[in-house]
PDB file of C-alpha atoms in Angstrom:
ATOM      1  CA  MET A 138      16.908  16.808 -11.384  1.00 49.00           C
ATOM      2  CA  ALA A 139      13.838  18.862 -11.181  1.00 49.00           C
ATOM      3  CA  SER A 140      13.879  22.534 -10.263  1.00 48.00           C
ATOM      4  CA  ALA A 141      14.211  23.407  -6.544  1.00 53.00           C
ATOM      5  CA  THR A 142      11.178  26.191  -7.204  1.00 62.00           C
ATOM      6  CA  ARG A 143       8.383  23.260  -7.826  1.00 74.00           C
ATOM      7  CA  LYS A 144       7.149  19.995  -6.817  1.00 83.00           C
ATOM      8  CA  PRO A 145       8.719  17.206  -8.868  1.00 89.00           C
ATOM      9  CA  LYS A 146       6.041  15.473 -11.232  1.00 95.00           C
ATOM     10  CA  ILE A 147       5.753  11.967 -10.518  1.00 96.00           C
ATOM     11  CA  GLY A 148       5.170   9.567 -13.302  1.00 97.00           C
ATOM     12  CA  LEU A 149       3.604   6.071 -12.635  1.00 98.00           C
ATOM     13  CA  ALA A 150       4.596   3.178 -15.384  1.00 98.00           C
ATOM     14  CA  LEU A 151       2.286   0.564 -14.785  1.00 98.00           C
ATOM     15  CA  GLY A 152       3.474  -2.774 -16.854  1.00 96.00           C
ATOM     16  CA  SER A 153       1.774  -5.714 -18.500  1.00 94.00           C
ATOM     17  CA  GLY A 154       0.851  -8.860 -17.098  1.00 90.00           C
ATOM     18  CA  SER A 155      -2.323 -10.012 -17.919  1.00 87.00           C
ATOM     19  CA  ALA A 156      -4.220 -10.831 -14.858  1.00 90.00           C
ATOM     20  CA  ARG A 157      -1.364 -10.021 -12.724  1.00 93.00           C
ATOM     21  CA  GLY A 158      -2.255  -6.519 -13.615  1.00 95.00           C
ATOM     22  CA  TRP A 159      -4.721  -6.402 -10.608  1.00 96.00           C
ATOM     23  CA  ALA A 160      -1.752  -6.087  -8.240  1.00 97.00           C
ATOM     24  CA  HIS A 161      -1.354  -2.656 -10.105  1.00 98.00           C
ATOM     25  CA  ILE A 162      -4.543  -1.688  -7.635  1.00 98.00           C
ATOM     26  CA  GLY A 163      -2.814  -2.690  -4.524  1.00 97.00           C
ATOM     27  CA  VAL A 164       0.084  -0.328  -5.614  1.00 97.00           C
ATOM     28  CA  LEU A 165      -1.923   2.462  -6.121  1.00 97.00           C
ATOM     29  CA  ARG A 166      -3.789   1.753  -2.917  1.00 97.00           C
ATOM     30  CA  ALA A 167      -0.391   1.637  -0.745  1.00 96.00           C
ATOM     31  CA  LEU A 168       0.985   5.008  -2.748  1.00 95.00           C
ATOM     32  CA  ASP A 169      -2.335   6.981  -2.077  1.00 94.00           C
ATOM     33  CA  GLU A 170      -2.178   5.925   1.574  1.00 94.00           C
ATOM     34  CA  ALA A 171       1.068   7.130   2.157  1.00 92.00           C
ATOM     35  CA  GLY A 172       0.026  10.328   0.513  1.00 92.00           C
ATOM     36  CA  ILE A 173       1.996   9.890  -2.678  1.00 92.00           C
ATOM     37  CA  ARG A 174       0.049  11.016  -5.682  1.00 93.00           C
ATOM     38  CA  PRO A 175       1.022  10.367  -9.574  1.00 96.00           C
ATOM     39  CA  ASP A 176       0.736  13.635 -11.558  1.00 97.00           C
ATOM     40  CA  ILE A 177       1.426  11.243 -14.810  1.00 98.00           C
ATOM     41  CA  VAL A 178      -0.069   7.667 -15.561  1.00 98.00           C
ATOM     42  CA  CYS A 179       1.024   5.547 -18.171  1.00 98.00           C
ATOM     43  CA  GLY A 180       0.256   2.020 -19.062  1.00 98.00           C
ATOM     44  CA  THR A 181       0.745  -1.013 -21.061  1.00 97.00           C
ATOM     45  CA  SER A 182      -1.821  -3.884 -21.737  1.00 94.00           C
ATOM     46  CA  ILE A 183      -3.475  -4.540 -18.036  1.00 94.00           C
ATOM     47  CA  GLY A 184      -1.598  -1.501 -17.074  1.00 97.00           C
ATOM     48  CA  ALA A 185      -3.233   0.541 -19.333  1.00 96.00           C
ATOM     49  CA  LEU A 186      -6.744  -0.924 -18.352  1.00 94.00           C
ATOM     50  CA  VAL A 187      -6.000  -0.174 -14.511  1.00 96.00           C
ATOM     51  CA  GLY A 188      -4.368   3.505 -15.136  1.00 97.00           C
ATOM     52  CA  ALA A 189      -7.247   4.295 -17.223  1.00 95.00           C
ATOM     53  CA  ALA A 190      -9.637   3.990 -14.158  1.00 93.00           C
ATOM     54  CA  TYR A 191      -7.108   5.156 -12.155  1.00 96.00           C
ATOM     55  CA  ALA A 192      -6.738   8.488 -13.865  1.00 96.00           C
ATOM     56  CA  ASP A 193     -10.385   8.917 -14.312  1.00 93.00           C
ATOM     57  CA  GLY A 194     -10.932   8.551 -10.411  1.00 93.00           C
ATOM     58  CA  ASP A 195     -12.903   5.205 -10.918  1.00 91.00           C
ATOM     59  CA  LEU A 196     -10.302   3.009  -9.026  1.00 94.00           C
ATOM     60  CA  ASP A 197     -12.744   2.075  -6.061  1.00 94.00           C
ATOM     61  CA  ARG A 198     -15.372   0.819  -8.491  1.00 91.00           C
ATOM     62  CA  LEU A 199     -12.633  -1.011 -10.373  1.00 92.00           C
ATOM     63  CA  GLU A 200     -11.351  -2.529  -7.134  1.00 94.00           C
ATOM     64  CA  GLN A 201     -14.908  -3.575  -6.235  1.00 93.00           C
ATOM     65  CA  TRP A 202     -15.719  -5.137  -9.581  1.00 90.00           C
ATOM     66  CA  VAL A 203     -12.829  -7.159 -10.053  1.00 90.00           C
ATOM     67  CA  GLY A 204     -13.151  -8.463  -6.161  1.00 92.00           C
ATOM     68  CA  GLY A 205     -16.086  -9.986  -7.101  1.00 90.00           C
ATOM     69  CA  LEU A 206     -15.016 -11.816 -10.285  1.00 85.00           C
ATOM     70  CA  THR A 207     -15.240 -15.470 -10.510  1.00 86.00           C
ATOM     71  CA  TRP A 208     -13.717 -17.815 -13.210  1.00 81.00           C
ATOM     72  CA  LYS A 209     -17.225 -18.027 -14.680  1.00 80.00           C
ATOM     73  CA  ASP A 210     -17.582 -14.479 -15.078  1.00 79.00           C
ATOM     74  CA  VAL A 211     -13.955 -14.584 -16.812  1.00 78.00           C
ATOM     75  CA  VAL A 212     -15.151 -17.317 -19.216  1.00 74.00           C
ATOM     76  CA  GLY A 213     -18.169 -15.303 -20.081  1.00 73.00           C
ATOM     77  CA  PHE A 214     -16.103 -12.372 -21.677  1.00 69.00           C
ATOM     78  CA  LEU A 215     -14.772 -14.460 -24.178  1.00 67.00           C
ATOM     79  CA  ASP A 216     -16.010 -13.991 -27.536  1.00 60.00           C
ATOM     80  CA  PHE A 217     -14.709 -17.028 -29.912  1.00 58.00           C
ATOM     81  CA  SER A 218     -13.029 -15.888 -33.090  1.00 55.00           C
ATOM     82  CA  LEU A 219     -10.355 -16.819 -35.190  1.00 51.00           C
ATOM     83  CA  SER A 220      -9.979 -13.788 -37.215  1.00 51.00           C
ATOM     84  CA  GLY A 221      -6.727 -12.170 -35.559  1.00 49.00           C
ATOM     85  CA  GLY A 222      -6.935 -13.850 -32.372  1.00 49.00           C
ATOM     86  CA  VAL A 223      -9.030 -16.772 -30.490  1.00 52.00           C
ATOM     87  CA  ILE A 224     -10.640 -13.875 -28.239  1.00 58.00           C
ATOM     88  CA  LYS A 225     -12.277 -10.623 -30.200  1.00 55.00           C
ATOM     89  CA  GLY A 226     -12.427  -8.758 -26.752  1.00 58.00           C
ATOM     90  CA  ASP A 227     -15.406  -7.005 -27.585  1.00 65.00           C
ATOM     91  CA  ARG A 228     -17.329  -8.080 -24.472  1.00 67.00           C
ATOM     92  CA  LEU A 229     -14.702  -7.057 -22.318  1.00 70.00           C
ATOM     93  CA  ILE A 230     -14.121  -3.540 -23.731  1.00 69.00           C
ATOM     94  CA  GLU A 231     -17.966  -2.862 -24.042  1.00 72.00           C
ATOM     95  CA  PHE A 232     -18.112  -3.828 -20.675  1.00 75.00           C
ATOM     96  CA  PHE A 233     -15.436  -1.678 -19.688  1.00 73.00           C
ATOM     97  CA  ARG A 234     -16.685   1.457 -21.563  1.00 73.00           C
ATOM     98  CA  SER A 235     -20.253   1.446 -20.290  1.00 73.00           C
ATOM     99  CA  ASN A 236     -18.899   0.867 -16.548  1.00 73.00           C
ATOM    100  CA  PHE A 237     -15.834   2.977 -16.257  1.00 70.00           C
ATOM    101  CA  VAL A 238     -14.804   4.888 -19.116  1.00 67.00           C
ATOM    102  CA  ASP A 239     -16.511   6.075 -21.806  1.00 76.00           C
ATOM    103  CA  LYS A 240     -14.743   9.471 -22.856  1.00 88.00           C
ATOM    104  CA  THR A 241     -11.764  10.678 -24.748  1.00 94.00           C
ATOM    105  CA  ILE A 242      -7.970  10.711 -23.108  1.00 96.00           C
ATOM    106  CA  SER A 243      -8.026  14.742 -23.181  1.00 95.00           C
ATOM    107  CA  GLU A 244     -11.213  14.697 -20.644  1.00 95.00           C
ATOM    108  CA  LEU A 245      -9.282  12.598 -17.793  1.00 95.00           C
ATOM    109  CA  PRO A 246      -8.432  14.718 -14.503  1.00 95.00           C
ATOM    110  CA  LEU A 247      -4.705  13.247 -14.820  1.00 96.00           C
ATOM    111  CA  PRO A 248      -2.623  13.095 -17.985  1.00 97.00           C
ATOM    112  CA  PHE A 249      -2.555   9.552 -19.080  1.00 98.00           C
ATOM    113  CA  ALA A 250      -1.108   7.316 -22.093  1.00 98.00           C
ATOM    114  CA  ALA A 251      -1.092   3.696 -23.263  1.00 98.00           C
ATOM    115  CA  VAL A 252       1.600   1.560 -25.404  1.00 98.00           C
ATOM    116  CA  ALA A 253       0.627  -0.460 -28.278  1.00 97.00           C
ATOM    117  CA  THR A 254       2.633  -2.112 -31.080  1.00 97.00           C
ATOM    118  CA  ASP A 255       2.126  -1.579 -34.822  1.00 97.00           C
ATOM    119  CA  LEU A 256       2.116  -5.084 -36.169  1.00 94.00           C
ATOM    120  CA  GLU A 257       3.093  -4.022 -39.687  1.00 93.00           C
ATOM    121  CA  ASN A 258       6.247  -2.703 -38.565  1.00 95.00           C
ATOM    122  CA  GLY A 259       6.842  -3.406 -35.013  1.00 94.00           C
ATOM    123  CA  ARG A 260       6.963   0.295 -33.996  1.00 96.00           C
ATOM    124  CA  GLU A 261       6.109   1.223 -30.495  1.00 96.00           C
ATOM    125  CA  VAL A 262       2.737   3.497 -30.467  1.00 97.00           C
ATOM    126  CA  TRP A 263       2.002   5.967 -27.717  1.00 98.00           C
ATOM    127  CA  LEU A 264      -1.849   6.540 -27.547  1.00 97.00           C
ATOM    128  CA  ARG A 265      -2.337  10.108 -25.990  1.00 97.00           C
ATOM    129  CA  GLU A 266      -5.489  11.049 -27.461  1.00 94.00           C
ATOM    130  CA  GLY A 267      -8.843   9.796 -28.766  1.00 93.00           C
ATOM    131  CA  LEU A 268     -11.409   7.623 -26.994  1.00 92.00           C
ATOM    132  CA  LEU A 269     -10.018   6.046 -23.765  1.00 93.00           C
ATOM    133  CA  ALA A 270     -11.726   2.476 -24.112  1.00 89.00           C
ATOM    134  CA  ASP A 271     -10.119   2.401 -27.715  1.00 91.00           C
ATOM    135  CA  ALA A 272      -6.666   3.191 -26.463  1.00 94.00           C
ATOM    136  CA  VAL A 273      -7.115   0.273 -23.616  1.00 93.00           C
ATOM    137  CA  ARG A 274      -8.516  -1.876 -26.511  1.00 90.00           C
ATOM    138  CA  ALA A 275      -5.395  -1.774 -28.560  1.00 93.00           C
ATOM    139  CA  SER A 276      -3.054  -1.479 -25.646  1.00 95.00           C
ATOM    140  CA  ILE A 277      -4.376  -5.204 -24.534  1.00 91.00           C
ATOM    141  CA  ALA A 278      -4.693  -7.023 -27.882  1.00 89.00           C
ATOM    142  CA  LEU A 279      -1.982  -9.679 -26.746  1.00 85.00           C
ATOM    143  CA  PRO A 280      -1.311 -11.852 -30.239  1.00 81.00           C
ATOM    144  CA  GLY A 281      -2.664 -14.913 -30.561  1.00 73.00           C
ATOM    145  CA  LEU A 282      -5.439 -14.330 -27.524  1.00 76.00           C
ATOM    146  CA  PHE A 283      -6.991 -11.143 -28.403  1.00 80.00           C
ATOM    147  CA  ALA A 284      -7.655  -9.763 -32.127  1.00 81.00           C
ATOM    148  CA  PRO A 285      -5.697  -6.796 -32.984  1.00 87.00           C
ATOM    149  CA  VAL A 286      -7.170  -3.272 -33.209  1.00 89.00           C
ATOM    150  CA  ARG A 287      -7.421  -1.158 -36.590  1.00 90.00           C
ATOM    151  CA  HIS A 288      -6.250   2.505 -35.191  1.00 90.00           C
ATOM    152  CA  ASP A 289      -5.443   5.449 -37.636  1.00 89.00           C
ATOM    153  CA  GLY A 290      -5.033   3.025 -40.531  1.00 91.00           C
ATOM    154  CA  ARG A 291      -2.681   0.753 -38.731  1.00 93.00           C
ATOM    155  CA  TRP A 292      -3.278  -2.592 -37.078  1.00 95.00           C
ATOM    156  CA  LEU A 293      -2.380  -2.531 -33.485  1.00 96.00           C
ATOM    157  CA  VAL A 294      -1.446  -5.167 -30.658  1.00 93.00           C
ATOM    158  CA  ASP A 295      -0.472  -5.245 -27.318  1.00 93.00           C
ATOM    159  CA  GLY A 296       2.186  -2.966 -26.259  1.00 95.00           C
ATOM    160  CA  GLY A 297       4.169  -5.419 -24.163  1.00 93.00           C
ATOM    161  CA  LEU A 298       5.856  -6.699 -27.309  1.00 92.00           C
ATOM    162  CA  VAL A 299       7.675  -3.442 -27.003  1.00 94.00           C
ATOM    163  CA  ASN A 300       7.771  -1.834 -24.001  1.00 95.00           C
ATOM    164  CA  PRO A 301       6.132  -3.793 -21.172  1.00 94.00           C
ATOM    165  CA  VAL A 302       6.890  -1.200 -18.318  1.00 97.00           C
ATOM    166  CA  PRO A 303       6.430   2.056 -20.175  1.00 97.00           C
ATOM    167  CA  VAL A 304       9.283   4.343 -18.355  1.00 97.00           C
ATOM    168  CA  SER A 305      10.213   6.197 -21.701  1.00 97.00           C
ATOM    169  CA  LEU A 306       6.668   7.400 -22.023  1.00 98.00           C
ATOM    170  CA  CYS A 307       6.124   8.694 -18.599  1.00 98.00           C
ATOM    171  CA  ARG A 308       9.772  10.800 -18.976  1.00 97.00           C
ATOM    172  CA  ALA A 309       8.492  11.733 -22.469  1.00 97.00           C
ATOM    173  CA  MET A 310       5.308  13.403 -20.769  1.00 98.00           C
ATOM    174  CA  GLY A 311       7.515  15.437 -18.500  1.00 97.00           C
ATOM    175  CA  ALA A 312       7.693  13.210 -15.267  1.00 97.00           C
ATOM    176  CA  ASP A 313      10.788  14.192 -12.953  1.00 95.00           C
ATOM    177  CA  LEU A 314      10.765  10.988 -11.109  1.00 95.00           C
ATOM    178  CA  VAL A 315       9.111   7.706 -12.414  1.00 97.00           C
ATOM    179  CA  ILE A 316       7.727   4.976 -10.405  1.00 97.00           C
ATOM    180  CA  ALA A 317       7.703   1.607 -12.489  1.00 97.00           C
ATOM    181  CA  VAL A 318       5.470  -1.761 -11.631  1.00 97.00           C
ATOM    182  CA  ASP A 319       6.954  -4.710 -12.983  1.00 96.00           C
ATOM    183  CA  LEU A 320       4.581  -7.638 -13.163  1.00 94.00           C
ATOM    184  CA  ASN A 321       6.974 -10.258 -14.328  1.00 88.00           C
ATOM    185  CA  SER A 322       9.952 -10.280 -12.859  1.00 84.00           C
ATOM    186  CA  ASP A 323       9.940 -13.552 -10.997  1.00 82.00           C
ATOM    187  CA  LEU A 324       8.048 -15.793 -13.819  1.00 74.00           C
ATOM    188  CA  LEU A 325      10.655 -17.816 -15.693  1.00 68.00           C
ATOM    189  CA  GLY A 326      10.907 -21.390 -14.590  1.00 58.00           C
ATOM    190  CA  ARG A 327       7.803 -21.304 -12.390  1.00 55.00           C
ATOM    191  CA  HIS A 328       4.863 -20.585 -14.478  1.00 45.00           C
ATOM    192  CA  LEU A 329       4.612 -24.065 -16.562  1.00 48.00           C
ATOM    193  CA  ARG A 330       2.490 -26.521 -14.414  1.00 47.00           C
ATOM    194  CA  ARG A 331       3.479 -30.222 -14.902  1.00 42.00           C
ATOM    195  CA  GLU A 332       0.970 -32.846 -15.008  1.00 38.00           C
ATOM    196  CA  GLY A 333       1.460 -35.742 -12.465  1.00 38.00           C
ATOM    197  CA  PRO A 334      -0.061 -38.241 -10.112  1.00 38.00           C
ATOM    198  CA  ALA A 335      -1.845 -36.519  -7.029  1.00 39.00           C
ATOM    199  CA  PRO A 336      -0.624 -36.839  -3.690  1.00 42.00           C
ATOM    200  CA  ALA A 337      -1.579 -40.140  -2.023  1.00 44.00           C
ATOM    201  CA  GLY A 338      -5.080 -39.973  -0.524  1.00 44.00           C
ATOM    202  CA  LYS A 339      -5.774 -36.660  -2.418  1.00 41.00           C
ATOM    203  CA  PRO A 340      -7.937 -36.448  -5.697  1.00 37.00           C
ATOM    204  CA  ALA A 341      -6.424 -34.487  -8.351  1.00 37.00           C
ATOM    205  CA  LYS A 342      -7.605 -31.053  -8.360  1.00 40.00           C
ATOM    206  CA  PRO A 343      -8.951 -29.435 -11.848  1.00 40.00           C
ATOM    207  CA  ASN A 344      -8.133 -25.848 -12.866  1.00 47.00           C
ATOM    208  CA  GLY A 345     -11.730 -24.768 -13.639  1.00 49.00           C
ATOM    209  CA  LEU A 346     -10.852 -21.675 -15.470  1.00 50.00           C
ATOM    210  CA  ALA A 347      -8.359 -23.357 -17.681  1.00 51.00           C
ATOM    211  CA  GLU A 348     -10.782 -26.197 -18.443  1.00 51.00           C
ATOM    212  CA  ALA A 349     -13.689 -23.738 -19.073  1.00 53.00           C
ATOM    213  CA  VAL A 350     -11.491 -21.734 -21.287  1.00 52.00           C
ATOM    214  CA  LEU A 351     -10.277 -24.783 -23.522  1.00 51.00           C
ATOM    215  CA  ASP A 352     -13.889 -26.095 -23.819  1.00 54.00           C
ATOM    216  CA  ARG A 353     -14.932 -22.514 -25.022  1.00 52.00           C
ATOM    217  CA  LEU A 354     -11.940 -22.696 -27.633  1.00 52.00           C
ATOM    218  CA  GLN A 355     -12.878 -26.232 -28.606  1.00 50.00           C
ATOM    219  CA  ALA A 356     -16.455 -25.502 -28.806  1.00 52.00           C
ATOM    220  CA  GLY A 357     -15.507 -22.628 -31.069  1.00 50.00           C
ATOM    221  CA  ILE A 358     -13.289 -24.468 -33.291  1.00 44.00           C
ATOM    222  CA  ALA A 359     -15.979 -27.504 -33.818  1.00 49.00           C
ATOM    223  CA  SER A 360     -18.674 -24.639 -34.531  1.00 49.00           C
ATOM    224  CA  LEU A 361     -16.736 -23.870 -37.537  1.00 43.00           C
ATOM    225  CA  GLY A 362     -16.125 -27.619 -38.604  1.00 49.00           C
ATOM    226  CA  ILE A 363     -12.700 -27.919 -37.576  1.00 43.00           C
ATOM    227  CA  ALA A 364     -11.417 -30.897 -35.632  1.00 46.00           C
ATOM    228  CA  ALA A 365     -10.176 -29.787 -32.242  1.00 46.00           C
ATOM    229  CA  PRO A 366      -7.135 -31.705 -31.308  1.00 51.00           C
ATOM    230  CA  GLY A 367      -7.035 -33.560 -28.121  1.00 52.00           C
ATOM    231  CA  HIS A 368      -4.667 -33.008 -25.140  1.00 53.00           C
ATOM    232  CA  GLU A 369      -1.773 -35.705 -24.586  1.00 61.00           C
ATOM    233  CA  LYS A 370      -1.381 -36.244 -20.962  1.00 62.00           C
ATOM    234  CA  GLY A 371       1.883 -34.945 -19.855  1.00 66.00           C
ATOM    235  CA  VAL A 372       2.297 -32.570 -22.719  1.00 74.00           C
ATOM    236  CA  PRO A 373       1.561 -28.339 -21.901  1.00 71.00           C
ATOM    237  CA  SER A 374      -1.639 -27.316 -23.113  1.00 67.00           C
ATOM    238  CA  VAL A 375      -2.278 -24.459 -25.711  1.00 67.00           C
ATOM    239  CA  LEU A 376      -2.915 -21.837 -22.981  1.00 66.00           C
ATOM    240  CA  GLU A 377       0.071 -23.080 -20.894  1.00 70.00           C
ATOM    241  CA  VAL A 378       2.366 -22.829 -24.024  1.00 76.00           C
ATOM    242  CA  MET A 379       0.957 -19.412 -24.859  1.00 71.00           C
ATOM    243  CA  ALA A 380       1.234 -17.971 -21.341  1.00 70.00           C
ATOM    244  CA  THR A 381       5.074 -19.246 -20.988  1.00 76.00           C
ATOM    245  CA  SER A 382       6.242 -17.916 -24.144  1.00 79.00           C
ATOM    246  CA  VAL A 383       4.467 -14.579 -23.242  1.00 77.00           C
ATOM    247  CA  ASN A 384       6.031 -14.762 -19.947  1.00 77.00           C
ATOM    248  CA  ILE A 385       9.440 -15.149 -21.412  1.00 84.00           C
ATOM    249  CA  MET A 386       9.202 -12.621 -24.040  1.00 83.00           C
ATOM    250  CA  GLN A 387       7.971 -10.063 -21.639  1.00 82.00           C
ATOM    251  CA  VAL A 388      10.625 -10.960 -18.849  1.00 86.00           C
ATOM    252  CA  ARG A 389      13.776 -10.687 -21.800  1.00 88.00           C
ATOM    253  CA  ILE A 390      12.142  -6.964 -23.038  1.00 89.00           C
ATOM    254  CA  THR A 391      11.700  -5.533 -19.916  1.00 89.00           C
ATOM    255  CA  ARG A 392      15.018  -6.445 -18.505  1.00 89.00           C
ATOM    256  CA  SER A 393      16.559  -4.911 -21.833  1.00 89.00           C
ATOM    257  CA  ARG A 394      14.505  -1.805 -21.767  1.00 91.00           C
ATOM    258  CA  LEU A 395      14.836  -1.044 -18.009  1.00 90.00           C
ATOM    259  CA  VAL A 396      18.546  -1.194 -18.527  1.00 91.00           C
ATOM    260  CA  GLY A 397      18.484   1.400 -20.824  1.00 90.00           C
ATOM    261  CA  GLU A 398      15.602   3.480 -19.445  1.00 91.00           C
ATOM    262  CA  PRO A 399      15.925   2.774 -15.511  1.00 94.00           C
ATOM    263  CA  ALA A 400      12.924   4.018 -13.230  1.00 95.00           C
ATOM    264  CA  ASP A 401      13.674   5.946 -10.086  1.00 95.00           C
ATOM    265  CA  VAL A 402      11.823   3.163  -8.053  1.00 95.00           C
ATOM    266  CA  LEU A 403      11.133  -0.216  -9.214  1.00 95.00           C
ATOM    267  CA  ILE A 404       8.283  -2.033  -7.643  1.00 96.00           C
ATOM    268  CA  ALA A 405       8.035  -5.858  -8.434  1.00 95.00           C
ATOM    269  CA  PRO A 406       5.716  -7.678  -6.924  1.00 95.00           C
ATOM    270  CA  ARG A 407       5.850 -11.618  -6.519  1.00 93.00           C
ATOM    271  CA  LEU A 408       3.104 -12.914  -8.889  1.00 91.00           C
ATOM    272  CA  ALA A 409       4.796 -16.342 -10.409  1.00 86.00           C
ATOM    273  CA  HIS A 410       1.883 -18.127  -8.740  1.00 87.00           C
ATOM    274  CA  LEU A 411      -0.800 -16.588 -10.824  1.00 87.00           C
ATOM    275  CA  GLY A 412      -1.808 -17.486 -14.258  1.00 80.00           C
ATOM    276  CA  LEU A 413      -2.323 -15.511 -17.473  1.00 79.00           C
ATOM    277  CA  MET A 414      -6.104 -15.577 -17.330  1.00 79.00           C
ATOM    278  CA  GLU A 415      -6.698 -16.093 -13.964  1.00 87.00           C
ATOM    279  CA  PHE A 416      -8.514 -12.529 -13.305  1.00 88.00           C
ATOM    280  CA  HIS A 417     -10.524 -14.164 -10.843  1.00 90.00           C
ATOM    281  CA  ARG A 418      -7.943 -14.338  -8.201  1.00 93.00           C
ATOM    282  CA  ALA A 419      -8.017 -10.091  -7.840  1.00 94.00           C
ATOM    283  CA  ARG A 420      -7.906 -10.466  -4.082  1.00 95.00           C
ATOM    284  CA  THR A 421      -4.498 -12.278  -4.146  1.00 95.00           C
ATOM    285  CA  ALA A 422      -2.746  -9.967  -6.793  1.00 96.00           C
ATOM    286  CA  ILE A 423      -3.799  -6.651  -5.349  1.00 97.00           C
ATOM    287  CA  GLU A 424      -2.544  -7.893  -1.745  1.00 97.00           C
ATOM    288  CA  ALA A 425       0.940  -8.757  -3.494  1.00 96.00           C
ATOM    289  CA  GLY A 426       0.876  -5.459  -5.202  1.00 97.00           C
ATOM    290  CA  ARG A 427       0.245  -3.581  -2.064  1.00 96.00           C
ATOM    291  CA  LYS A 428       3.077  -5.497   0.093  1.00 95.00           C
ATOM    292  CA  ALA A 429       5.478  -4.919  -2.817  1.00 95.00           C
ATOM    293  CA  ALA A 430       4.788  -0.850  -2.983  1.00 95.00           C
ATOM    294  CA  ILE A 431       5.137  -0.948   0.641  1.00 94.00           C
ATOM    295  CA  HIS A 432       8.411  -2.019   0.559  1.00 89.00           C
ATOM    296  CA  GLY A 433       9.355   0.610  -2.160  1.00 87.00           C
ATOM    297  CA  LEU A 434       8.059   3.777  -0.275  1.00 87.00           C
ATOM    298  CA  VAL A 435      10.974   4.744   1.903  1.00 83.00           C
ATOM    299  CA  GLN A 436      12.991   5.058  -1.616  1.00 83.00           C
ATOM    300  CA  VAL A 437       9.906   6.730  -2.990  1.00 81.00           C
ATOM    301  CA  ARG A 438      10.009   9.515   0.073  1.00 81.00           C
ATOM    302  CA  GLU A 439      13.537   9.802  -0.178  1.00 79.00           C
ATOM    303  CA  LEU A 440      13.406  10.790  -3.863  1.00 80.00           C
ATOM    304  CA  VAL A 441      10.864  13.218  -3.549  1.00 73.00           C
ATOM    305  CA  ALA A 442      12.404  14.958  -0.569  1.00 70.00           C
ATOM    306  CA  GLU A 443      15.793  15.037  -2.659  1.00 68.00           C
ATOM    307  CA  ASP A 444      13.980  16.999  -5.357  1.00 65.00           C
ATOM    308  CA  LEU A 445      11.914  19.204  -3.275  1.00 56.00           C
TER     309      LEU A 445
END
């Protein structure tokens, strides 16, 4: 327990979850409105991106930007590559660097760290110094989708492979109480979308983002002189297979890590209706995060009061 002579340090562990990560903004809004402000912020993958903006005092601008994203904007950030991943990620990170965080981690007003994974040996890597945008880029490098990042002689990929909700990192940085946000708790069995006939009287509704992403990937493959495979009706697309596989992996790892390293408060927004790349549905994700955080506020207040 924290010393009775000082206010307990509150750590916030923001978990991985790709486009579902905009829910972290709603969580942060609800906590702030309740007067609960974290002293330490740690993030994995999309949690690192949102956490970096929050630690820099830039959450307002980030929320404004993501709230205006369209699926065409999302597709525009895709810079096709077959070197390490189908998306290099340079366009997204350069935009993030130039518009939100162009500084070192040590310059941030709040202590911050991100989690990545060493591709060679599978070890968890804590990024606590150096350029902030570089740390975020490494933490979000989802294998197969984003290209890995070279950092201090190591190839780094998404931290969600080893620590999807970085409670342990918060505690290592001195947090007495840890509020964790798990974006993947309700995903298993619900994300894979089955193709089938449209209801009577209603035309089939295409998924604009998924089709646009597939078109971009197929165009990139074709530019290299490689024949792109067709999509057989009823068979999950490559993006669906990738997304669902990532969901299974992260749910299993998260459950295991949280058993051994439990948070003091666990906030779990209901986000199974959001897809891996649906970054344009930020308002839906933010509202889900806010609702989930409000439900957890009573427990947060009780724990803070106990430690005073």
